[in-house]
Every structure is written in structure tokens, then in C-alpha cells.
Coordinates of C-alpha atoms in Angstrom, one line a residue:
X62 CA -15.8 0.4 -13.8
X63 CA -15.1 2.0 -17.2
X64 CA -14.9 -1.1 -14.0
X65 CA -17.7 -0.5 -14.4
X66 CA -17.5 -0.6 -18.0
X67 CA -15.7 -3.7 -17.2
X68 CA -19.0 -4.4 -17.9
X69 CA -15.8 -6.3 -15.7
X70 CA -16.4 -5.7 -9.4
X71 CA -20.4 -3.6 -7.2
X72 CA -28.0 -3.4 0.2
X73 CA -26.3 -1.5 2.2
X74 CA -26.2 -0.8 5.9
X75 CA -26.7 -3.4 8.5
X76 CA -29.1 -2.0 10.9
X77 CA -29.8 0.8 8.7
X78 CA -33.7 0.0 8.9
X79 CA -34.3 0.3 12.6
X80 CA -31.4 2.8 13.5
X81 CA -29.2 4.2 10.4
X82 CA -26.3 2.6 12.0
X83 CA -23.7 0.8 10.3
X84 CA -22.8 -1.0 13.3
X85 CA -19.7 -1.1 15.7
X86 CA -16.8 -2.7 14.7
X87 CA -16.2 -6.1 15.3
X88 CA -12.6 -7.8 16.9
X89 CA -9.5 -6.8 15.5
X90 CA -7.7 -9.7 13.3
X91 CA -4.6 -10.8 15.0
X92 CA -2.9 -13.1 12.6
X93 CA 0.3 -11.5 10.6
X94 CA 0.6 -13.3 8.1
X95 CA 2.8 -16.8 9.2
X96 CA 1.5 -18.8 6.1
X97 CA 3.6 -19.6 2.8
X98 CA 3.5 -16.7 0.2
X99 CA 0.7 -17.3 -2.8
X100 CA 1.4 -16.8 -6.6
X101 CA -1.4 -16.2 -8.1
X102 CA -1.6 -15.5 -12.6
X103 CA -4.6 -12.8 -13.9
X104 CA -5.0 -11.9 -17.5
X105 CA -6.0 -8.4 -16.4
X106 CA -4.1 -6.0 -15.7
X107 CA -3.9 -3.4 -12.6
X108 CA -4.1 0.0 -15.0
X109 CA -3.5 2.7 -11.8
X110 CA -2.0 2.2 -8.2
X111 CA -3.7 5.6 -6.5
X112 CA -7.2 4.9 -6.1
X113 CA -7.8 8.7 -7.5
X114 CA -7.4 7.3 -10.5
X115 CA -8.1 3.3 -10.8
X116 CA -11.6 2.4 -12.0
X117 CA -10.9 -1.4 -13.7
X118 CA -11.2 -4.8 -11.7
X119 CA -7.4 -5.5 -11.5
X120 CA -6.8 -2.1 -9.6
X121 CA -9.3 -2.4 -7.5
X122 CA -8.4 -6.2 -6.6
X123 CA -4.8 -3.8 -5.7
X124 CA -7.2 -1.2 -3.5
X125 CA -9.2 -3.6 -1.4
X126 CA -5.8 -5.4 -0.1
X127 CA -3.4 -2.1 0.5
X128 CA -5.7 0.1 1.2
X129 CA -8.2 0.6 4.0
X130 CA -12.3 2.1 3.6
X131 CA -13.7 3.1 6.6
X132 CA -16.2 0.3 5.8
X133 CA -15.7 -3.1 4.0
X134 CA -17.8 -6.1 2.5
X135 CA -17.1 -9.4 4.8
X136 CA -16.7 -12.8 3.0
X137 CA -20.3 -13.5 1.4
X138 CA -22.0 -10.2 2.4
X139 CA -23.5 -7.4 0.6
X140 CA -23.6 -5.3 3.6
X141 CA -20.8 -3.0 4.2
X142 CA -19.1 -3.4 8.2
X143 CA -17.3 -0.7 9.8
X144 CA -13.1 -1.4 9.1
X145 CA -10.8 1.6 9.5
X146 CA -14.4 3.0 11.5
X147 CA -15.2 2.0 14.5
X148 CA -18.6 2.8 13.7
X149 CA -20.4 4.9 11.0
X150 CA -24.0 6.3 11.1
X151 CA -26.9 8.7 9.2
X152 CA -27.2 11.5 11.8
X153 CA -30.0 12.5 10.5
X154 CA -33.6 11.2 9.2
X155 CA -33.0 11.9 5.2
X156 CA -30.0 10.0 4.4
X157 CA -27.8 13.5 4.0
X158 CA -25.2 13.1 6.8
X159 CA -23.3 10.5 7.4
X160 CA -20.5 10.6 10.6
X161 CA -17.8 7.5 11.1
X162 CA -15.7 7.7 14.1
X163 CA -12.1 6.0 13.1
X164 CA -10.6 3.0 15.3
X165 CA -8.0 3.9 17.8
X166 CA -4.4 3.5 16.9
X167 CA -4.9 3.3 12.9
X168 CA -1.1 3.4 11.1
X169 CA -0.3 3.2 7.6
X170 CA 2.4 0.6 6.1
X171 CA 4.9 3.3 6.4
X172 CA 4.0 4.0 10.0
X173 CA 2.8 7.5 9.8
X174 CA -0.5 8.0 12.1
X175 CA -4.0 7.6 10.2
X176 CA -6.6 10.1 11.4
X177 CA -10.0 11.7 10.3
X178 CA -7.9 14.6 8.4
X179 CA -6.5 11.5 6.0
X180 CA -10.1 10.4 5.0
X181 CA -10.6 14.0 4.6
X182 CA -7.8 14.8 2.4
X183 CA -8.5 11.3 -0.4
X184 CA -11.8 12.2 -1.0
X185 CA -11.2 16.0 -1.3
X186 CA -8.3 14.8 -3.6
X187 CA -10.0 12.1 -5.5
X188 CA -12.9 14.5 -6.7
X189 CA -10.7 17.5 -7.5
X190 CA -9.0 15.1 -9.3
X191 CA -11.7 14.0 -11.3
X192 CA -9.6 11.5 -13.2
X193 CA -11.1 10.5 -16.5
X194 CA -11.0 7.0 -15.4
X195 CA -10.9 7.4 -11.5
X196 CA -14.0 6.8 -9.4
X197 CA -15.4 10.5 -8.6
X198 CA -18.2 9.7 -11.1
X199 CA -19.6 7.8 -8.2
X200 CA -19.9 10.7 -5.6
X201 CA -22.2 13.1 -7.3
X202 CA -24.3 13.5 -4.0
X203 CA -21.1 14.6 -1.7
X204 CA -21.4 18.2 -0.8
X205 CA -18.8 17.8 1.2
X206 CA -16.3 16.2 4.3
X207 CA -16.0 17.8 7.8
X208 CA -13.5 16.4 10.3
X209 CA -14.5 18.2 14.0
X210 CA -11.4 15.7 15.4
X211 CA -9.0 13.6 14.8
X212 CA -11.0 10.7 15.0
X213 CA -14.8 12.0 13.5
X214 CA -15.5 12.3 10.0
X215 CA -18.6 14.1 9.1
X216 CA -20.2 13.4 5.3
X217 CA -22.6 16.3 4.0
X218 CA -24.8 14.8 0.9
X219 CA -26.7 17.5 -1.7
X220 CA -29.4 15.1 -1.3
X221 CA -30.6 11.9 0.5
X222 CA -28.5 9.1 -0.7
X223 CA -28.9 5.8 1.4
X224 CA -26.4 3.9 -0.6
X225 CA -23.1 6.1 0.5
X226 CA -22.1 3.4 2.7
X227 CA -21.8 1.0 0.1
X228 CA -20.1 3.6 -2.3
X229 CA -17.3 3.9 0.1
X230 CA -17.1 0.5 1.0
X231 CA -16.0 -0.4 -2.2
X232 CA -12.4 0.8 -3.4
X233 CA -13.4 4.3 -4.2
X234 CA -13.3 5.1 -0.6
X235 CA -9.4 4.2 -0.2
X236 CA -7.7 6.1 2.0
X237 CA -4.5 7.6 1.2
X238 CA -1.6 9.1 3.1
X239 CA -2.1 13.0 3.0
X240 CA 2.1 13.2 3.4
X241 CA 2.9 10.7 0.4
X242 CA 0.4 11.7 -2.4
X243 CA -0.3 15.1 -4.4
X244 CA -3.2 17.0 -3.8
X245 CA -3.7 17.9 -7.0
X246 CA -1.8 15.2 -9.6
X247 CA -1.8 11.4 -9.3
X248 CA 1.1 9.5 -8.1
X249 CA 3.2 8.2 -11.2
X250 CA 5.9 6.4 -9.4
X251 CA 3.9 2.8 -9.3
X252 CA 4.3 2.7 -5.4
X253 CA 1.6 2.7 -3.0
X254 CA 1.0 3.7 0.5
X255 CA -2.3 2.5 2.4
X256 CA -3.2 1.6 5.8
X257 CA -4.9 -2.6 4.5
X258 CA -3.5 -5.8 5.0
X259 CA -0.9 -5.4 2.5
X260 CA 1.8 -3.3 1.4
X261 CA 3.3 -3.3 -1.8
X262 CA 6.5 -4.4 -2.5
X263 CA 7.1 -3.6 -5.7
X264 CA 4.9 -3.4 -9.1
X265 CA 5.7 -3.3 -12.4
X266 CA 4.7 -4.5 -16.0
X267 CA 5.1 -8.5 -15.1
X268 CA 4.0 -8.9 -11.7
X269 CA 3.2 -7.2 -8.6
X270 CA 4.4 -8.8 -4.8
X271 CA 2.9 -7.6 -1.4
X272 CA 3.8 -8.3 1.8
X273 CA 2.1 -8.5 5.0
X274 CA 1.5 -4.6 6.1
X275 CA 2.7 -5.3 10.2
X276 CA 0.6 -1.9 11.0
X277 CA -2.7 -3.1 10.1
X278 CA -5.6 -2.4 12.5
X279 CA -8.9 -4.1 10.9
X280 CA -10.8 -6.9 10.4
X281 CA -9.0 -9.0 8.7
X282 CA -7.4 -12.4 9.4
X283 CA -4.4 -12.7 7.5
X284 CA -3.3 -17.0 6.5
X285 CA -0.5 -16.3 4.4
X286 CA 2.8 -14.4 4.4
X287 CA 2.1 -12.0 1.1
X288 CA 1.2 -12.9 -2.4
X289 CA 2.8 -12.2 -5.7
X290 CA 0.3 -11.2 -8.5
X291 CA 1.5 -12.1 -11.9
X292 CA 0.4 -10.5 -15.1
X293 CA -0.2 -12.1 -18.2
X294 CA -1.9 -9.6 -20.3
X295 CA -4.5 -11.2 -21.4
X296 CA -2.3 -14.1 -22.5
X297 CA -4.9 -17.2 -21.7
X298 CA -2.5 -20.4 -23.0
X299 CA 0.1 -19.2 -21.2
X300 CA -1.7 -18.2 -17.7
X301 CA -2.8 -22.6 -18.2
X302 CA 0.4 -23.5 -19.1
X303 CA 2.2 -21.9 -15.9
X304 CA -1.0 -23.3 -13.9
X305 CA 0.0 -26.8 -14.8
X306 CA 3.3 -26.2 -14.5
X307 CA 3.1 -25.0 -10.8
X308 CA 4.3 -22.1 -11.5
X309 CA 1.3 -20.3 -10.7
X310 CA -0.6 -21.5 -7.1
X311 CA -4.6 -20.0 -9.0
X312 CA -5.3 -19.1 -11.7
X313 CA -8.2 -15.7 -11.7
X314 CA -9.6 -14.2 -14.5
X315 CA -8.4 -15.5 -17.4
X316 CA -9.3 -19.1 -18.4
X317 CA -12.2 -19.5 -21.4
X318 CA -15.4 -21.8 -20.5
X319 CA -13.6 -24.2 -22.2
X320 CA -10.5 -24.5 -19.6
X321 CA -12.5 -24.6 -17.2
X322 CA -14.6 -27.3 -18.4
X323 CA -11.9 -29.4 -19.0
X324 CA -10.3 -29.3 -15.5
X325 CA -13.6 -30.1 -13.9
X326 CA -13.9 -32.9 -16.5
X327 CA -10.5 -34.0 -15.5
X328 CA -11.8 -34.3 -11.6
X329 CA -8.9 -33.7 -10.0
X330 CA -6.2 -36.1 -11.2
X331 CA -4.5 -33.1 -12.9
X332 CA -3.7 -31.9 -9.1
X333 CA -5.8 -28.7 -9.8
X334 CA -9.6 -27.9 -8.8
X335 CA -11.8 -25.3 -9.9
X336 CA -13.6 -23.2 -7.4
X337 CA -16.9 -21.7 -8.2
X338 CA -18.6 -18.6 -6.6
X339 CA -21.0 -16.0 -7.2
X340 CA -21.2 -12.9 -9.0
X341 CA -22.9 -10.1 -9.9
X342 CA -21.1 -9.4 -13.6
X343 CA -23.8 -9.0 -16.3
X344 CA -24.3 -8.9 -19.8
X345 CA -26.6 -6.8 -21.8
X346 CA -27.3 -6.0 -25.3
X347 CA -28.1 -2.6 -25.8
X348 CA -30.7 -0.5 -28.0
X349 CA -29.8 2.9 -29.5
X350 CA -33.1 4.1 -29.1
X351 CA -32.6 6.6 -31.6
X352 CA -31.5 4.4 -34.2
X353 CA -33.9 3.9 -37.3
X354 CA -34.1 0.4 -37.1
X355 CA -33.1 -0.7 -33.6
X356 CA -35.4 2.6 -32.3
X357 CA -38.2 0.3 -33.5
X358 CA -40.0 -1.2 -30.6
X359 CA -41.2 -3.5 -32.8
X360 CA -37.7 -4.4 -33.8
X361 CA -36.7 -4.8 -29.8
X362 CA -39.1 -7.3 -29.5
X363 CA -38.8 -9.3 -31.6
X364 CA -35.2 -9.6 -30.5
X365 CA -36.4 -10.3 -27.3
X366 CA -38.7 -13.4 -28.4
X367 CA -36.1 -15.0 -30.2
X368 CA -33.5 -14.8 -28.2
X369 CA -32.5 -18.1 -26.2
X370 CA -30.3 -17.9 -23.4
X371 CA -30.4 -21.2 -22.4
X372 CA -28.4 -22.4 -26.0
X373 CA -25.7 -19.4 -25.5
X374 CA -25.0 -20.7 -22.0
X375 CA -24.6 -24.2 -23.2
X376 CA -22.9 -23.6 -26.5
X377 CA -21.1 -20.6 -25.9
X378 CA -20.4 -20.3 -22.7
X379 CA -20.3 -24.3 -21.4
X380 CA -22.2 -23.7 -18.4
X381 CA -20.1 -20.9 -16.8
X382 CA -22.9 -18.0 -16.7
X383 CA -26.9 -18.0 -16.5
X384 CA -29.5 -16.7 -18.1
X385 CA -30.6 -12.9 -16.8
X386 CA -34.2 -11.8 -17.3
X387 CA -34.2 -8.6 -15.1
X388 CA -32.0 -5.4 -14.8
X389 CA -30.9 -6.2 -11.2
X390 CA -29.3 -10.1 -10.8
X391 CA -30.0 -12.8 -8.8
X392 CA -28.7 -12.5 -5.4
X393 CA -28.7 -8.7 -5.1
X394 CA -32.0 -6.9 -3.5
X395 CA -34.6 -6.2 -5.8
X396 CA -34.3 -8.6 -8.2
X397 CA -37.4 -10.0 -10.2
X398 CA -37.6 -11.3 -13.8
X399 CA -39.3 -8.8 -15.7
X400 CA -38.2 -9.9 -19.1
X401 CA -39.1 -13.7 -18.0
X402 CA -42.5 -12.9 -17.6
X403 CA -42.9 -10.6 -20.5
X404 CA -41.1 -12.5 -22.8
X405 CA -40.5 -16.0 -21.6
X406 CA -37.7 -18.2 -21.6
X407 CA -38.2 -20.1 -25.1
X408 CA -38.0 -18.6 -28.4
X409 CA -41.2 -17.4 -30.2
X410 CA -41.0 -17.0 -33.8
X411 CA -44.5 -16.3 -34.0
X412 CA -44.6 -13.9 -31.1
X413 CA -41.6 -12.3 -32.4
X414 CA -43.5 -11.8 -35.9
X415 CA -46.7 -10.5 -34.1
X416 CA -44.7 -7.0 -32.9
X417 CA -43.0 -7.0 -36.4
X418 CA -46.1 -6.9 -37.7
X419 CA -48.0 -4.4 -35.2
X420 CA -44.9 -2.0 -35.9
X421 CA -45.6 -2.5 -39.6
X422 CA -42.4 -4.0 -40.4
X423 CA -42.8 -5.8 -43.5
X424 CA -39.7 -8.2 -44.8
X425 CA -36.4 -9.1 -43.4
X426 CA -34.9 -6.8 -40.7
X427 CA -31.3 -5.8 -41.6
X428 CA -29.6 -4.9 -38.2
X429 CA -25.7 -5.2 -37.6
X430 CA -24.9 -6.4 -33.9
X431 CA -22.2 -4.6 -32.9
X432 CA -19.0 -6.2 -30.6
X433 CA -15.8 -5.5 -29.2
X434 CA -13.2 -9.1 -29.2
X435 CA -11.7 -8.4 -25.5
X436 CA -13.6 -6.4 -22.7
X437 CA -16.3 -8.1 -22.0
X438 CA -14.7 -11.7 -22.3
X439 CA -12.9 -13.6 -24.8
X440 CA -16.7 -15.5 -25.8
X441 CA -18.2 -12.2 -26.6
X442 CA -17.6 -12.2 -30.5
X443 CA -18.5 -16.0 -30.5
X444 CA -22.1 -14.9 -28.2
X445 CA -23.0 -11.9 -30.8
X446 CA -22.4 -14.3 -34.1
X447 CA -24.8 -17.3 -32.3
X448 CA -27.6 -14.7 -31.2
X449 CA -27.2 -12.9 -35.0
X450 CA -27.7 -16.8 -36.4
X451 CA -30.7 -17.2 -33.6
X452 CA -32.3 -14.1 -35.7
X453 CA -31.2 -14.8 -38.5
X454 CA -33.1 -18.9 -38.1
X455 CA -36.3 -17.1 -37.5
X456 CA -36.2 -16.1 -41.1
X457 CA -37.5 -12.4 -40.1
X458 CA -33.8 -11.1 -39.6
X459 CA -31.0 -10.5 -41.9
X460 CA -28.1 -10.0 -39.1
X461 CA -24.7 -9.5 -39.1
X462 CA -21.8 -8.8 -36.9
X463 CA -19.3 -6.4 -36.8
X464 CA -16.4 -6.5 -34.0
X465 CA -14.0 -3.6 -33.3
X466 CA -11.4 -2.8 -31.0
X467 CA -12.7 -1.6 -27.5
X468 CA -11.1 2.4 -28.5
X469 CA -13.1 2.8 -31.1
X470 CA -15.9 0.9 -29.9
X471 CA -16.4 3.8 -27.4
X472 CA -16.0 6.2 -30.1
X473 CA -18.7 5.0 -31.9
X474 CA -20.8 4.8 -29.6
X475 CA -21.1 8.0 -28.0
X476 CA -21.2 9.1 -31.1
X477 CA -24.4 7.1 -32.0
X478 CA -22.7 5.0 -34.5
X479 CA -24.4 1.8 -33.7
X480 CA -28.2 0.4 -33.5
X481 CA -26.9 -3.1 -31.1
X482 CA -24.4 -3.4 -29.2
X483 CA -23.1 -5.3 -26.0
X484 CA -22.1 -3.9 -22.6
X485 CA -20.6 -5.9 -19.3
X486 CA -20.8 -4.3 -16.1
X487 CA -19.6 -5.5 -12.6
X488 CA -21.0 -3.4 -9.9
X489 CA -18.9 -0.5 -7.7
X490 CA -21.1 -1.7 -4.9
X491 CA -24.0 -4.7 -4.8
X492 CA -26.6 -2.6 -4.2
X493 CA -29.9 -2.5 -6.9
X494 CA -28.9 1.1 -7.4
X495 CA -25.8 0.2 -8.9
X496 CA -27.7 -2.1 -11.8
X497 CA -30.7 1.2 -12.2
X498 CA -29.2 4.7 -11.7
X499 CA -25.8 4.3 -14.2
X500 CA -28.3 3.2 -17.1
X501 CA -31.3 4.9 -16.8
X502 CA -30.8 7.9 -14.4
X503 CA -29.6 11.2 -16.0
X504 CA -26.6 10.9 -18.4
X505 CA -26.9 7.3 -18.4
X506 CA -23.5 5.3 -19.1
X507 CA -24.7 3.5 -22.0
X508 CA -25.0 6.3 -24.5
X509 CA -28.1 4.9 -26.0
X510 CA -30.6 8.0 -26.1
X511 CA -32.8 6.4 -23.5
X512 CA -34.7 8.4 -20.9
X513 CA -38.0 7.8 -18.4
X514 CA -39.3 10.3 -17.0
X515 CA -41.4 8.1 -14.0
X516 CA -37.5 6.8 -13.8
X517 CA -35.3 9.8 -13.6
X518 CA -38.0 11.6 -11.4
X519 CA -39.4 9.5 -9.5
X520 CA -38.2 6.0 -8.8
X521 CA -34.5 6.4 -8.7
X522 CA -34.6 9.4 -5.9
X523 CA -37.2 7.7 -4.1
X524 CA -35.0 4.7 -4.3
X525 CA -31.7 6.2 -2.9
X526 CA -33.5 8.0 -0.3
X527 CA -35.0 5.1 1.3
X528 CA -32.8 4.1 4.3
X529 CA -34.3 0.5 4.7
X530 CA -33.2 -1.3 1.7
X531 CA -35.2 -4.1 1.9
X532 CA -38.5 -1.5 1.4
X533 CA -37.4 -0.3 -2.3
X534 CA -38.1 -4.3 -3.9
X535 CA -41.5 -2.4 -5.1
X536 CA -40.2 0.3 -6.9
X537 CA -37.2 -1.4 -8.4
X538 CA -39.6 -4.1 -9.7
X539 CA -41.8 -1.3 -10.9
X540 CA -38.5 0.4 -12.2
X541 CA -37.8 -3.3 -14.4
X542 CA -41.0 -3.7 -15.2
X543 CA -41.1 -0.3 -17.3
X544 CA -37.7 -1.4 -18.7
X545 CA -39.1 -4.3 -20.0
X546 CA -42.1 -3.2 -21.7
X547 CA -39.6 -0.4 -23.5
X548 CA -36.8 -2.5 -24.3
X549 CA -33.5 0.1 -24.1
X550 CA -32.1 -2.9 -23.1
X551 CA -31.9 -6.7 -23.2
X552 CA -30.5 -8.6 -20.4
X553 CA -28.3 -11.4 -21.4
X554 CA -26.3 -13.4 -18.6
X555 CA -25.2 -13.1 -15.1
X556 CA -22.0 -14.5 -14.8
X557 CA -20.3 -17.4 -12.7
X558 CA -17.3 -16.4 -11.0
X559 CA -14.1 -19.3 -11.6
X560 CA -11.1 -19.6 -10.3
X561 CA -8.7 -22.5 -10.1
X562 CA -6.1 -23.3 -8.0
X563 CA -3.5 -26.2 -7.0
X564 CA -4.9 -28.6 -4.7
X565 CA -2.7 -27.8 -1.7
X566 CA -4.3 -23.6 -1.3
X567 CA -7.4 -23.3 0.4
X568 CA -9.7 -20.3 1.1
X569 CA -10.6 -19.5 -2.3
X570 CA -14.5 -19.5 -1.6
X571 CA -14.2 -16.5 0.1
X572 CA -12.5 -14.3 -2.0
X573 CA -15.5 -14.6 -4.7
X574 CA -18.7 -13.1 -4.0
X575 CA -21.2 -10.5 -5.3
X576 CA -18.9 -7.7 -3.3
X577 CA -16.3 -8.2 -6.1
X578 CA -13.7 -7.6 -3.2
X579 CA -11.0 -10.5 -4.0
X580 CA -9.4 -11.5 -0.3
X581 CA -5.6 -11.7 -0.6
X582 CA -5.8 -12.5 3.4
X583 CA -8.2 -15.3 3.2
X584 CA -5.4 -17.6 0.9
X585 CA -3.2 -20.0 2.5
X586 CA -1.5 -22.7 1.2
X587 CA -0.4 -25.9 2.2

């Protein structure tokens, strides 16, 4: 986001392989919400409410709750199912047309009728939108969106792209009321009007409430009678302090390694328990290639020998993340470990001083690691200062670092400013694609001067094209492998995800997965 900058939420199709069908939907969920309300405290914040314009994880956590896609990612999949769609399917052999036919009787909160022409209308509006921040980046390959009936959506691609499902699975395909939203501006009223599980009360700088949306028609299973999401801006001591105090029912986003460490420690006699689950966040440090000391490949690796995860996760980061040695994490198709088997896991001085030396890089190597304090997590100024010290213990490195507000940060970096720097990034959809195309396909996101041309012409169309996901784990590896010998990046850490919560709510292990899709309707509390 971007949320995706969040560098921090993002396979595709069942059935895709043997038929290019997403699959028919599966039974209706019946429960309306007769549980107790949840309170739950983020340090994020939601930055947008129209999804034309929302690209960050606490808006999207907003999306996937009030507002429908025609597909969605169950609890603990990566594969999108049909939701506001009955069923959705490539009509055709190359990935270029996609058609969905919409469940019967679909209403939004507000009652008005939800039909193909609605679909139509929010992604015509989000992409001539084209919100700076807003998720159109995502649909370069949409030519466009045909509606032959009320209930049939027709998707025409420019060219073969086997991951659409995913795309608008994930909260870029919300779909908005054509009679309350603009179709040219963004809504700036702070309301919202979907057709998901929720509605929205109300929303405003301190907290956000939403209600049980009666006219839902999906999969969902709602165990709880709305939930009230308060903001704390980034405020960690007090998001722990209302915790404790009961105040808050779970705590999401927010808490350092080190409050979480502590409650685990405490085991329980504090009346609060911390629920792990997995995630596919990462953590890279990135290489302006063009940079006269960090454009040394020499230089790159002999970051890359030195380097020891294993100490950042322990010291840093107490055990909340793990050690990443390949582009694509663990847990999402067509992962290897590239950089594990090229570089190994424990630091080599002398290896490190062998590519000095073959670069013909004589004395200490002055190089500035560059960091912002907040986006990428409250550790991330500690991380950068322990891997400069990691360099600088070598004795071949004289390293420093310099942090700067996340604005400027930016600034400087499209403007080629810095040689190291980090970037997070949680996916818009788990798919390998996601971790490959917005780094090192054409006008990558990192601004770092890097390019391929086996890549950019070869491996990441072939890639997208291919219908049966499971078939591209070749090419991606052979897509890592090339990143690893040229170093434009360094993978750092995958993270953990954490939440706590008081001992009396339950369902919290299915609200965080590799989708990134937080499940209001899966809370309940006792």
C-alpha cells in the first residue's frame, strides 16, 4: 500500500488449473450478529473511507468489513472465493476476460438494490479517479468492464493477467453504491455505504463503530453484534495501558516486541493472551543501483555476507519476525531462499572481503543507511543502527545512520538521494506477483534505478499469464535467483503477525493470515 508502502495487507483461483473457474459460491452466512459488541485499540489510522481512494492497512481493514468484492480470501486461504459473485471465471484460454455472475438478491446497508451496473460504476470510478493514494495503480491490465445484465459482469484485460482474481479480491475491488458516491470526486463526508457485513455508524478522529449491516448476502458468519475501532495514533503506552485497563477488548497493530514479550512472559495471570498468526509483511534493505558506492556490487555483497538476521530477530525484534532469504516469503507460492544459498545464514567476514576485494575496493567503505522512525515499525531505527554496527564489527565498513521523517524520506528518494535504505511492504493480494512485478517490473516502486531485462520481458509476463499458479514456482525461482546474484535488494525479515486480547474474546486466529483481510465477523466475546 503506499499499503503497500506500508511496506505495512497482499495464488489465486481455485480450480483455475483444470478449468479457469473461481468456483461457485458456497452457503450464505445466516448469523446477524447476536454476540456482545468488540472494542478493539490500533495505532494506525484508517486515512480514506471510499475505497477510490484508501491504499494503507487501517482503511482497508474498514473495506474488507463494509464493503463487499465479488470475490474474498476465507480464514487461512490465499485463494480468492466467489462473495458478492456467485461465480466468476476466464472465458477465455489467455487470462484476458474474466465474467462473474452476482448472487441473487444483493442489497447494500442502505437497502438500495446491488447489480452488475454497481461493480461497473466503482471500478470505472476508482481508475478515473486515479487517486494519488487510491488503488488504481493496481489495474494496469483493465481495458475495460462490460455489464450485458443486471447480474453479469464482463472484465476485458490489455493483456493476459492470471492474478485479476486476487487483485479484486482484495479491497481494491470494493463495490460502491452508484446513487451515494461521485463519479468523478471522492466522498469527503467520512460516511460509507457498502454492501459487507458491516455498516458504519459513525467515524471520526477517535474511533470508528460499526454495526451489523441486516442486508448482507455473503459468506460470512457474523459472532458479534458490531465493533468499535479505536484510534490511538500511534500512541503505543497508551493503546497497553487501556488494554490492561479493559478498556480495550484487543489490542492490533501497535504493541513493540517488547510488549509483547512481556505478556507472553506473564502467561496469562494478567487476564490477557497474545495471539500469533502468519503474515506476509516484509522487510528489505534497498540498493540505489546508481549510487557510487552502494552501485558497487562489490559493496552489495559484502552487505550481504555480514549481515545476521538471526541477532536482529533476537535483539531487536525479541522473536516477533524471521529471517527472509528470498523475494517471495514463506508461505506464499514460489518461495525459495535464493539469498540462503548464495549467501548463507552466518556472517562471513572473509567472504564479505573477497568481493571487496574482486571489486577493487581498498579500505573502509563509508555508506550512510538510510531510515525513517515510524512506517515501517517503531524497531526500524533500532534494526538500521545494529546492522550499521554488524558492518561496522567487520572492520571493512565505516557505517552510519541517518533517520528522517517518512515525507521527506520519499522525497529523497525518488530523487536518488540515498545509496541504503529500508522499505516494508504487505501485499494487495498473496500472490508471488505481488512480492516480483512492484519491484522489478517497469517503473518499479522502489525508485532504486534497477532493471532486468530477462525480468521485465520475460519472466514477469510469462508469470501473470500462466493460469495454473502452482506452474510459475520455476520461473519465480529463476526470477530470485537473478535477484540474488545482482543484489538491488536485500531481504531482511518476514514478519509475525500479534495481536492481544482479553481472555474472555475468541476468534482472533482467524482474522490473521497471509490475506491481510482482518475479520470483524469472526470476533465474539464472552
Amino acid at each position: 500500500m503506499n499499503m503497500r508502502n506500508q511496506w505495512p495487507v497482499l495464488p489465486v483461483v481455485a480450480g483455475l488449473a483444470s478449468g479457469l473457474l473461481t468456483g461457485c459460491g458456497t452457503e450464505t452466512g445466516e448469523s446477524r450478529g447476536t454476540g456482545t459488541s468488540v472494542v478493539m485499540g490500533m495505532s494506525d489510522d484508517v486515512l480514506a473511507t471510499d475505497p477510490a481512494s484508501g491504499y494503507d492497512p487501517g482503511s482497508w481493514l474498514l473495506f474488507n468489513n463494509v464493503f463487499q468484492s465479488l470475490l474474498s480470501f476465507p480464514k487461512g486461504a490465499t485463494e480468492p472465493q466467489p462473495e458478492a459473485a456467485e461465480q466468476c471465471t476466464f472465458s477465455d484460454t489467455e487470462a484476458k476476460v474474466y465474467t462473474c455472475t452476482l448472487r441473487n438478491g444483493l442489497k447494500f446497508s442502505n437497502g438500495d438494490a446491488l447489480t452488475s451496473k454497481d461493480v461497473k460504476f466503482s471500478f470505472d470510478r476508482m481508475l478515473k479517479i486515479n487517486a494519488p493514494d487510491g488503488p488504481a495503480v493496481m489495474f494496469p491490465t483493465l481495458d475495460k468492464v462490460e455489464t450485458p445484465d443486471d447480474e453479469t459482469v464482463v472484465f476485458r484485460l490489455n493483456t493476459p493477467d492470471a492474478t485479476f482474481p486476487s487483485k479484486i479480491a482484495s479491497g481494491a475491488g470494493s463495490i460502491v453504491d452508484e446513487e451515494q458516491y461521485d463519479a468523478k470526486g471522492l466522498r469527503k463526508d467520512g460516511d460509507a455505504v457498502g454492501s459487507g457485513p458491516y455498516k458504519l455508524d459513525s467515524f471520526d478522529d477517535d474511533e470508528a463503530v460499526f454495526s451489523v449491516n441486516e442486508n448482507y448476502k455473503g459468506t460470512a458468519d457474523v459472532q458479534n453484534s458490531g465493533v468499535t475501532l479505536k484510534f490511538f495514533h500511534g500512541d503505543q503506552d497508551a493503546l497497553k495501558k487501556d488494554l490492561r485497563a479493559g478498556e480495550v477488548d484487543i489490542a492490533y497493530r501497535g504493541l513493540t516486541a517488547g510488549d509483547i514479550a512481556d505478556i507472553e512472559k506473564s502467561g496469562g495471570d494478567s487476564g490477557l493472551e497474545v495471539v500469533e498468526g502468519s503474515s506476509a509483511e516484509i522487510q528489505h534493505l534497498v540498493f540505489n543501483m546508481d549510487d557510487p558506492v552502494a552501485g558497487k556490487l562489490g559493496v552489495r555483497k559484502a552487505i550481504a555476507y555480514l549481515i545476521d538476521r538471526d541477532a536482529l530477530i533476537k535483539d531487536v525484534y525479541q522473536g516477533t519476525a524471521s529471517p527472509l532469504y528470498s523475494i517471495i516469503p514463506a508461505g506464499i507460492g514460489g518461495h525459495n531462499t535464493a539469498f540462503f544459498d548464495t549467501y548463507g545464514a552466518r556472517p562471513s567476514r572473509a567472504k564479505a572481503a573477497a568481493a571487496l576485494r574482486d571489486d577493487d575496493i581498498t579500505g573502509k567503505v563509508k555508506l550512510t543507511l538510510w531510515s525513517t522512525p515510524s512506517r515501517y515499525g517503531p524497531a526500524t531505527d533500532q534494526e538500521l543502527k545494529a546492522i550499521a554496527q554488524q558492518l561496522n564489527d567487520s572492520g571493512l565498513f565505516d557505517a552510519d545512520v541517518q533517520s528522517v521523517a517518512f515525507d521527506q524520506y520519499e522525497k529523497d528518494i525518488a530523487d536518488g538521494k540515498y545509496g541504503v535504505y529500508v522499505k516494508g511492504w504487505i501485499p494487495d493480494y498473496p500472490d508471488a506477483d505481488n512480492f516480483t512485478s512492484p519491484f522489478f517490473g517497469k517503473g518499479n516502486v522502489l525508485s532504486n534505478n534497477y532493471s532486468n531485462r530477462s525480468i521485465t520481458g520475460s519472466l514477469i509476463p510469462r508469470t501473470a499469464a500462466e493460469s495454473d499458479r502452482s506452474a510459475t514456482d520455476d520461473e519465480f525461482g529463476r526470477l530470485q535467483d537473478i535477484v540474488a546474484r545482482e543484489l538491488p535488494v536485500l531481504p531482511v525479515w518476514q514478519a509475525k503477525q500479534y495481536a492481544v486480547v482479553r481472555d474472555n474474546v475468541y476468534g482472533l486466529e482467524y482474522c490473521l493470515d497471509a490475506s491481510t483481510v482482518f475479520r470483524f465477523w469472526e470476533l465474539s466475546k464472552g
